[in-house]
Short mmCIF file of C-alpha atoms in Angstrom, two decimals:
data_model
loop_
_atom_site.label_atom_id
_atom_site.label_comp_id
_atom_site.label_asym_id
_atom_site.label_seq_id
_atom_site.Cartn_x
_atom_site.Cartn_y
_atom_site.Cartn_z
CA MET A 1 -98.01 57.93 49.71
CA ALA A 2 -99.70 61.30 50.35
CA ARG A 3 -100.77 62.07 53.90
CA LEU A 4 -104.48 62.08 54.55
CA ARG A 5 -106.07 65.50 55.05
CA VAL A 6 -109.31 65.87 56.99
CA GLY A 7 -111.41 69.02 57.03
CA LEU A 8 -113.44 69.66 60.17
CA CYS A 9 -115.98 72.24 61.23
CA ALA A 10 -117.20 72.42 64.82
CA CYS A 11 -119.76 75.06 65.73
CA GLU A 12 -119.90 75.00 69.54
CA SER A 13 -118.37 73.55 72.70
CA SER A 14 -119.90 70.06 72.43
CA GLY A 15 -118.75 69.83 68.79
CA ASP A 16 -115.26 70.90 69.81
CA GLN A 17 -115.18 68.04 72.30
CA LEU A 18 -116.40 65.53 69.71
CA GLY A 19 -113.90 66.82 67.17
CA ALA A 20 -110.99 66.48 69.59
CA LYS A 21 -111.93 62.89 70.44
CA LEU A 22 -112.30 62.04 66.75
CA ILE A 23 -108.87 63.50 65.96
CA GLU A 24 -107.25 61.56 68.79
CA SER A 25 -108.96 58.34 67.70
CA MET A 26 -108.04 58.69 64.02
CA ARG A 27 -104.42 59.44 64.90
CA VAL A 28 -104.18 56.14 66.78
CA THR A 29 -104.68 54.45 63.41
CA ASP A 30 -102.66 56.96 61.38
CA PRO A 31 -100.46 59.44 63.30
CA THR A 32 -99.62 61.35 60.10
CA ILE A 33 -103.15 62.63 59.34
CA GLU A 34 -103.48 66.39 58.91
CA PHE A 35 -106.56 68.10 60.36
CA ILE A 36 -107.71 71.63 59.58
CA GLY A 37 -110.92 73.62 59.98
CA ILE A 38 -113.06 75.61 62.41
CA THR A 39 -111.94 74.65 65.87
CA GLY A 40 -112.35 75.23 69.57
CA GLU A 41 -109.62 74.96 72.17
CA LYS A 42 -109.92 71.18 72.56
CA MET A 43 -109.48 70.56 68.83
CA LEU A 44 -106.51 72.92 68.78
CA ARG A 45 -104.87 70.99 71.62
CA ALA A 46 -105.59 67.74 69.76
CA GLY A 47 -103.54 69.07 66.85
CA CYS A 48 -106.08 70.53 64.42
CA GLU A 49 -104.91 73.57 62.45
CA SER A 50 -107.45 76.38 62.68
CA ILE A 51 -108.83 78.60 59.93
CA ALA A 52 -111.41 80.10 62.33
CA HIS A 53 -112.54 79.72 65.95
CA ILE A 54 -115.96 78.46 67.07
CA ASP A 55 -116.47 81.70 69.01
CA GLN A 56 -117.55 83.19 65.68
CA LEU A 57 -120.48 80.76 65.57
CA SER A 58 -121.71 80.72 69.18
CA VAL A 59 -125.23 81.94 68.49
CA MET A 60 -128.60 80.19 68.75
CA GLY A 61 -132.15 80.89 67.57
CA PHE A 62 -133.71 82.33 64.42
CA VAL A 63 -133.96 85.89 65.71
CA GLU A 64 -130.49 85.86 67.28
CA VAL A 65 -128.91 84.66 64.02
CA LEU A 66 -130.48 87.51 62.03
CA GLY A 67 -128.21 90.06 63.68
CA ARG A 68 -125.12 88.13 62.58
CA ILE A 69 -126.27 86.57 59.33
CA ALA A 70 -123.82 88.55 57.18
CA SER A 71 -120.76 87.57 59.22
CA ILE A 72 -121.92 83.95 59.43
CA TRP A 73 -122.42 83.83 55.67
CA ARG A 74 -118.94 85.28 55.09
CA LEU A 75 -117.41 82.65 57.33
CA GLN A 76 -119.35 79.93 55.54
CA GLN A 77 -118.00 81.15 52.19
CA LYS A 78 -114.49 81.32 53.62
CA VAL A 79 -114.69 77.65 54.64
CA ILE A 80 -116.11 76.59 51.26
CA ASP A 81 -113.51 78.55 49.27
CA PHE A 82 -110.68 77.24 51.43
CA PHE A 83 -111.58 73.58 51.01
CA LEU A 84 -112.39 73.89 47.31
CA SER A 85 -108.90 75.34 46.85
CA ASN A 86 -107.32 72.82 49.23
CA PRO A 87 -109.44 69.67 48.90
CA PRO A 88 -109.30 67.31 51.90
CA ASP A 89 -109.79 63.56 51.61
CA VAL A 90 -112.98 64.02 53.60
CA PHE A 91 -114.88 66.90 55.18
CA ILE A 92 -116.63 66.36 58.52
CA GLY A 93 -119.22 68.84 59.75
CA ILE A 94 -119.70 68.39 63.48
CA ASP A 95 -123.21 69.34 64.63
CA GLY A 96 -124.18 72.91 63.62
CA PRO A 97 -126.50 71.63 60.86
CA ASP A 98 -127.72 75.02 59.63
CA PHE A 99 -124.11 76.10 59.11
CA ASN A 100 -122.53 72.83 58.02
CA PHE A 101 -125.08 71.35 55.60
CA SER A 102 -124.57 74.16 53.06
CA ILE A 103 -120.81 73.63 53.23
CA GLU A 104 -121.16 69.86 52.95
CA LYS A 105 -123.49 70.15 49.97
CA LYS A 106 -121.13 72.38 47.96
CA LEU A 107 -118.02 70.36 48.80
CA ARG A 108 -119.79 67.10 48.00
CA ARG A 109 -120.80 68.45 44.59
CA SER A 110 -117.12 69.09 43.88
CA GLY A 111 -116.26 65.47 44.68
CA ILE A 112 -115.16 65.84 48.30
CA PRO A 113 -116.79 63.17 50.53
CA ALA A 114 -118.93 64.80 53.22
CA VAL A 115 -119.71 63.38 56.65
CA HIS A 116 -122.06 64.93 59.19
CA TYR A 117 -121.29 63.97 62.78
CA VAL A 118 -124.27 64.33 65.16
CA SER A 119 -127.71 64.03 63.68
CA PRO A 120 -129.82 67.16 63.99
CA SER A 121 -132.98 66.60 65.99
CA VAL A 122 -135.14 65.74 62.97
CA TRP A 123 -137.01 63.36 65.28
CA ALA A 124 -138.06 66.38 67.36
CA TRP A 125 -138.60 69.23 64.92
CA ARG A 126 -138.14 70.33 61.29
CA LYS A 127 -138.34 66.78 59.98
CA TYR A 128 -138.41 68.12 56.41
CA ARG A 129 -134.65 68.82 56.75
CA ILE A 130 -133.94 65.17 55.95
CA ARG A 131 -134.38 65.98 52.24
CA LYS A 132 -131.60 68.55 52.44
CA ILE A 133 -129.45 66.11 54.37
CA ALA A 134 -129.82 63.53 51.57
CA ARG A 135 -128.33 66.06 49.13
CA SER A 136 -125.56 67.14 51.49
CA VAL A 137 -123.87 64.08 52.98
CA ASP A 138 -122.26 60.81 52.01
CA LEU A 139 -122.53 59.56 55.58
CA MET A 140 -124.44 60.52 58.72
CA LEU A 141 -122.97 59.60 62.11
CA THR A 142 -125.57 59.46 64.89
CA LEU A 143 -125.04 59.53 68.65
CA PHE A 144 -128.18 57.59 69.54
CA PRO A 145 -129.44 54.29 68.12
CA PHE A 146 -133.05 55.40 67.58
CA GLU A 147 -131.89 58.00 65.03
CA THR A 148 -130.58 55.56 62.42
CA ALA A 149 -134.00 54.34 61.26
CA LEU A 150 -134.93 57.84 60.09
CA TYR A 151 -132.01 57.93 57.68
CA GLU A 152 -132.26 54.33 56.55
CA ALA A 153 -135.86 55.00 55.54
CA GLU A 154 -134.63 57.79 53.25
CA GLY A 155 -131.73 55.76 51.83
CA ILE A 156 -129.09 57.94 53.52
CA PRO A 157 -125.92 56.04 54.57
CA VAL A 158 -125.81 56.12 58.38
CA LYS A 159 -123.75 54.69 61.23
CA TYR A 160 -124.52 54.70 64.94
CA THR A 161 -121.35 55.69 66.81
CA GLY A 162 -122.65 56.11 70.35
CA HIS A 163 -122.18 59.23 72.44
CA PRO A 164 -118.58 59.87 73.60
CA LEU A 165 -119.87 60.68 77.08
CA LEU A 166 -120.94 57.04 77.38
CA SER A 167 -117.41 55.73 76.92
CA ASN A 168 -116.17 56.88 80.32
CA HIS A 169 -119.28 57.46 82.41
CA ASP A 170 -118.32 54.76 84.92
CA GLU A 171 -114.70 55.90 85.32
CA PRO A 172 -113.92 57.18 88.83
CA THR A 173 -113.67 60.96 89.05
CA THR A 174 -110.77 61.72 91.36
CA ASP A 175 -109.47 65.04 90.06
CA ALA A 176 -108.06 66.69 93.19
CA ARG A 177 -108.50 70.13 91.62
CA CYS A 178 -112.28 69.80 91.83
CA PRO A 179 -113.61 71.69 94.88
CA SER A 180 -115.12 69.43 97.51
CA LEU A 181 -118.75 69.71 98.55
CA ASP A 182 -119.27 69.71 102.29
CA GLU A 183 -121.39 66.64 103.00
CA LYS A 184 -123.10 68.36 105.93
CA TYR A 185 -125.27 70.21 103.43
CA GLN A 186 -127.66 69.35 100.62
CA TRP A 187 -126.28 70.66 97.34
CA ILE A 188 -128.14 71.79 94.23
CA ALA A 189 -126.33 72.28 90.92
CA LEU A 190 -127.37 75.11 88.60
CA LEU A 191 -126.39 74.69 84.93
CA PRO A 192 -127.78 77.58 82.83
CA GLY A 193 -126.14 76.60 79.54
CA SER A 194 -122.90 76.97 77.60
CA ARG A 195 -123.80 80.03 75.51
CA LYS A 196 -123.76 83.58 76.80
CA SER A 197 -127.27 84.22 75.49
CA GLU A 198 -128.59 81.17 77.37
CA VAL A 199 -126.91 82.21 80.60
CA LYS A 200 -128.31 85.73 80.37
CA ARG A 201 -131.85 84.33 80.12
CA LEU A 202 -131.60 81.39 82.49
CA LEU A 203 -129.15 82.22 85.27
CA PRO A 204 -131.35 84.94 86.87
CA LEU A 205 -134.28 82.50 86.76
CA PHE A 206 -132.24 79.70 88.34
CA LEU A 207 -130.86 81.98 91.04
CA GLU A 208 -134.32 83.25 92.00
CA ALA A 209 -135.59 79.67 92.19
CA ALA A 210 -132.55 78.80 94.33
CA SER A 211 -133.29 81.72 96.67
CA GLN A 212 -136.85 80.46 97.13
CA CYS A 213 -135.55 76.96 97.90
CA LYS A 214 -133.14 78.45 100.43
CA GLN A 215 -136.02 80.16 102.22
CA VAL A 216 -137.65 76.76 102.71
CA ASN A 217 -134.46 74.90 103.65
CA LYS A 218 -131.63 76.99 105.14
CA SER A 219 -129.14 74.13 104.86
CA LEU A 220 -129.17 74.10 101.05
CA LYS A 221 -125.99 75.01 99.18
CA PHE A 222 -125.61 75.81 95.48
CA VAL A 223 -122.89 75.11 92.94
CA VAL A 224 -122.56 76.44 89.39
CA PRO A 225 -120.33 74.47 86.97
CA VAL A 226 -119.22 77.10 84.44
CA ALA A 227 -118.97 75.83 80.85
CA ASP A 228 -115.56 76.08 79.19
CA THR A 229 -117.10 78.34 76.54
CA LEU A 230 -117.86 81.02 79.12
CA ASP A 231 -115.71 83.55 80.95
CA ARG A 232 -115.97 82.44 84.57
CA ARG A 233 -115.33 85.99 85.81
CA TRP A 234 -118.31 87.20 83.78
CA VAL A 235 -120.57 84.53 85.30
CA GLU A 236 -119.35 85.30 88.82
CA ALA A 237 -119.91 89.03 88.30
CA MET A 238 -123.41 88.36 86.98
CA VAL A 239 -124.31 86.30 90.04
CA LYS A 240 -122.93 88.95 92.37
CA GLN A 241 -124.92 91.66 90.58
CA ILE A 242 -128.30 89.96 90.61
CA SER A 243 -128.24 87.77 93.72
CA GLY A 244 -126.95 87.79 97.26
CA LEU A 245 -127.01 84.00 97.24
CA PRO A 246 -123.64 82.43 98.14
CA VAL A 247 -122.65 80.20 95.23
CA LEU A 248 -119.69 77.88 94.66
CA PHE A 249 -118.29 78.10 91.13
CA VAL A 250 -116.39 75.25 89.50
CA SER A 251 -114.79 74.71 86.12
CA GLY A 252 -116.83 72.96 83.45
CA VAL A 253 -114.29 70.12 83.27
CA HIS A 254 -115.49 69.07 86.71
CA THR A 255 -119.18 69.01 85.82
CA ARG A 256 -119.54 65.21 85.92
CA GLN A 257 -117.70 65.03 89.24
CA ILE A 258 -119.96 67.71 90.74
CA LEU A 259 -123.19 66.26 89.35
CA ALA A 260 -122.41 62.92 90.96
CA ARG A 261 -122.34 64.62 94.36
CA VAL A 262 -125.41 66.86 94.34
CA GLY A 263 -128.96 65.97 95.31
CA VAL A 264 -130.72 67.69 92.41
CA ALA A 265 -129.66 69.64 89.32
CA VAL A 266 -131.50 72.46 87.56
CA ILE A 267 -130.34 72.34 83.94
CA ALA A 268 -130.82 74.11 80.62
CA SER A 269 -132.00 71.65 77.98
CA GLY A 270 -128.94 70.37 76.13
CA THR A 271 -125.93 68.06 76.39
CA ALA A 272 -125.61 68.69 80.13
CA THR A 273 -128.83 66.73 80.67
CA LEU A 274 -127.05 63.64 79.31
CA GLU A 275 -124.15 64.23 81.71
CA CYS A 276 -126.65 64.46 84.54
CA LEU A 277 -128.37 61.27 83.38
CA LEU A 278 -125.03 59.43 83.30
CA ALA A 279 -124.27 60.70 86.81
CA LYS A 280 -127.67 59.26 87.88
CA THR A 281 -128.62 62.60 89.40
CA PRO A 282 -132.28 63.71 89.55
CA MET A 283 -132.91 66.85 87.53
CA ILE A 284 -135.27 69.63 86.56
CA VAL A 285 -135.01 70.95 82.98
CA ALA A 286 -135.86 74.53 82.02
CA TYR A 287 -135.41 76.61 78.91
CA ILE A 288 -136.35 80.03 77.55
CA LEU A 289 -135.94 81.14 73.94
CA ASN A 290 -136.42 84.52 72.32
CA PRO A 291 -140.25 84.81 72.10
CA VAL A 292 -140.28 85.01 68.30
CA THR A 293 -137.86 82.10 67.98
CA TYR A 294 -140.02 80.04 70.33
CA GLN A 295 -143.18 80.66 68.30
CA ILE A 296 -141.39 79.48 65.16
CA VAL A 297 -139.88 76.41 66.86
CA ARG A 298 -143.16 75.44 68.55
CA ARG A 299 -144.92 75.17 65.18
CA MET A 300 -142.21 72.84 63.88
CA MET A 301 -142.07 70.48 66.88
CA ASN A 302 -142.80 66.78 66.37
CA VAL A 303 -142.59 65.84 70.06
CA GLU A 304 -144.03 67.03 73.34
CA SER A 305 -140.88 66.80 75.48
CA ILE A 306 -137.74 68.79 74.69
CA SER A 307 -135.23 67.14 77.01
CA LEU A 308 -133.10 64.23 75.87
CA PRO A 309 -133.69 62.11 79.02
CA ASN A 310 -137.44 62.21 78.45
CA HIS A 311 -137.09 61.24 74.81
CA LEU A 312 -134.67 58.42 75.58
CA ASN A 313 -137.07 57.20 78.27
CA ARG A 314 -139.97 57.34 75.76
CA GLU A 315 -142.14 59.01 78.39
CA LYS A 316 -141.83 62.06 80.60
CA ILE A 317 -139.76 61.34 83.69
CA VAL A 318 -137.98 64.69 84.13
CA PRO A 319 -140.02 67.85 84.88
CA GLU A 320 -139.71 70.43 82.09
CA TYR A 321 -140.44 74.14 82.35
CA ILE A 322 -140.41 75.94 79.03
CA GLN A 323 -140.91 79.59 78.15
CA ALA A 324 -143.73 81.21 80.22
CA ASP A 325 -143.97 78.02 82.25
CA ALA A 326 -140.38 78.53 83.44
CA THR A 327 -140.98 80.57 86.58
CA PRO A 328 -138.90 80.67 89.79
CA GLU A 329 -141.92 79.46 91.76
CA LYS A 330 -142.52 76.36 89.62
CA ILE A 331 -138.85 75.44 89.43
CA ALA A 332 -138.33 75.92 93.18
CA SER A 333 -141.42 73.84 93.94
CA ALA A 334 -140.20 71.03 91.65
CA VAL A 335 -136.73 71.07 93.21
CA MET A 336 -138.08 70.86 96.76
CA ALA A 337 -140.47 68.09 95.74
CA LEU A 338 -137.55 66.02 94.42
CA LEU A 339 -135.40 66.71 97.48
CA GLU A 340 -138.19 65.67 99.83
CA ASP A 341 -139.53 62.67 97.88
CA LYS A 342 -137.13 59.71 97.77
CA GLN A 343 -139.51 57.74 95.55
CA ALA A 344 -139.59 60.54 92.95
CA ARG A 345 -135.79 60.64 92.90
CA GLU A 346 -135.56 56.87 92.52
CA LEU A 347 -138.09 56.96 89.69
CA GLN A 348 -135.66 59.15 87.74
CA THR A 349 -132.46 57.33 88.70
CA ASP A 350 -133.95 53.90 87.89
CA ALA A 351 -134.96 55.20 84.47
CA PHE A 352 -131.48 56.66 83.94
CA LEU A 353 -129.84 53.32 84.74
CA ARG A 354 -132.12 51.55 82.27
CA ILE A 355 -131.39 54.11 79.54
CA VAL A 356 -127.62 53.74 80.01
CA ARG A 357 -127.90 49.95 79.69
CA GLU A 358 -129.96 50.29 76.51
CA LEU A 359 -127.45 52.70 74.97
CA GLU A 360 -124.48 50.54 75.90
CA ASN A 361 -126.07 47.38 74.52
CA ALA A 362 -127.44 48.87 71.29
CA PRO A 363 -126.47 46.71 68.29
CA ASN A 364 -124.46 47.73 65.19
CA LYS A 365 -122.38 50.32 67.00
CA VAL A 366 -119.35 51.57 65.02
CA ASP A 367 -116.51 53.80 66.22
CA ALA A 368 -116.70 57.20 64.50
CA SER A 369 -113.08 57.08 63.32
CA THR A 370 -113.62 53.61 61.85
CA ALA A 371 -116.67 54.84 59.92
CA VAL A 372 -114.70 57.82 58.53
CA PHE A 373 -111.76 55.63 57.46
CA GLN A 374 -114.17 53.25 55.74
CA LEU A 375 -115.70 56.12 53.76
CA ILE A 376 -112.27 57.40 52.71
CA THR A 377 -111.22 53.91 51.60
CA GLU A 378 -114.45 53.33 49.66
CA THR A 379 -114.18 56.73 47.97
CA LYS A 380 -110.58 56.11 46.91
CA ARG A 381 -111.51 52.67 45.59
CA LYS A 382 -114.39 54.07 43.54
CA ASN A 383 -112.21 56.84 42.14
CA THR A 384 -109.49 54.34 41.21
CA ASN A 385 -111.99 52.07 39.48
CA TYR A 386 -113.49 55.03 37.64
CA ALA A 387 -110.05 56.25 36.55
CA GLY A 388 -109.17 52.76 35.37
#
């Protein structure tokens, strides 16, 4: 019997992490499966053969993409041509909807089953994309239970898999390599994002806000968990260049451990907000886009809040500072308010506990690897019946 071949395409760090976990899970059922595609370091270590690295796709925003549209298009064509010439049993696009949907659509037309893992935020903006999704995928895998209804309404096969971060959020974090935080001080975590463009925009803002907090409370200390996608030396040099603030730097693998120990976190909107929620740590969310990109995005928004904790809570519980509203003064004021107001902190942490319970107890949850195997089996059965 021929070995199963799975095509994968991750587009950024969080997708790399999801891809690695999916590979490991599928190999528990079938150790002989071959995986190949666009990978990050985690997928490589999990045993996925690489035809390109996610570094080639680490770009965000309409305006930012324009400068690299030719190279991105060439990579897209390379992936399509490769899998049309070497058809896998299934192709799985992990996040990166603007890149992956075009690939999925063309492969699906050629008879290759297409799965998209991680629903784009159609609930938040560009809801019209669901029509393109219907033409592109045989199965949508969502990380959150509220997303499934959107696809069911359009007749798109969908499974809720849960977010991988939920599977181990209560496990003790005892990695001795993680730097300790002196308990004599109050600590604030600064997480300016996992992309270089995000860090360039947000880290100076976060550092200035931190400096203003330090002026109010001399005992404050600051820690920056550096995402695995970033060169730590580059981040350290940037901090040294723009701020005299003493900062502790830690590896991104220790983010959860660090978040569990700080009083407040200042975070770029993204996956890190979910990590902070799972650590039950009060947070402030801030984000700045290219001005042109922001004007485009703002006109396509379906919701008022951009952060995942606020959406999961169904009302605003986490302060958000977006674009011109994201100033050092406002962020510093919000941080100090949280540090000084126990009731405000508990309001967030109580909401986070409730959200975690709701996610854990959501019905009809299916493991991602199980859903993929089911699709492969169904496809083979249909093809056999058709051939017969």
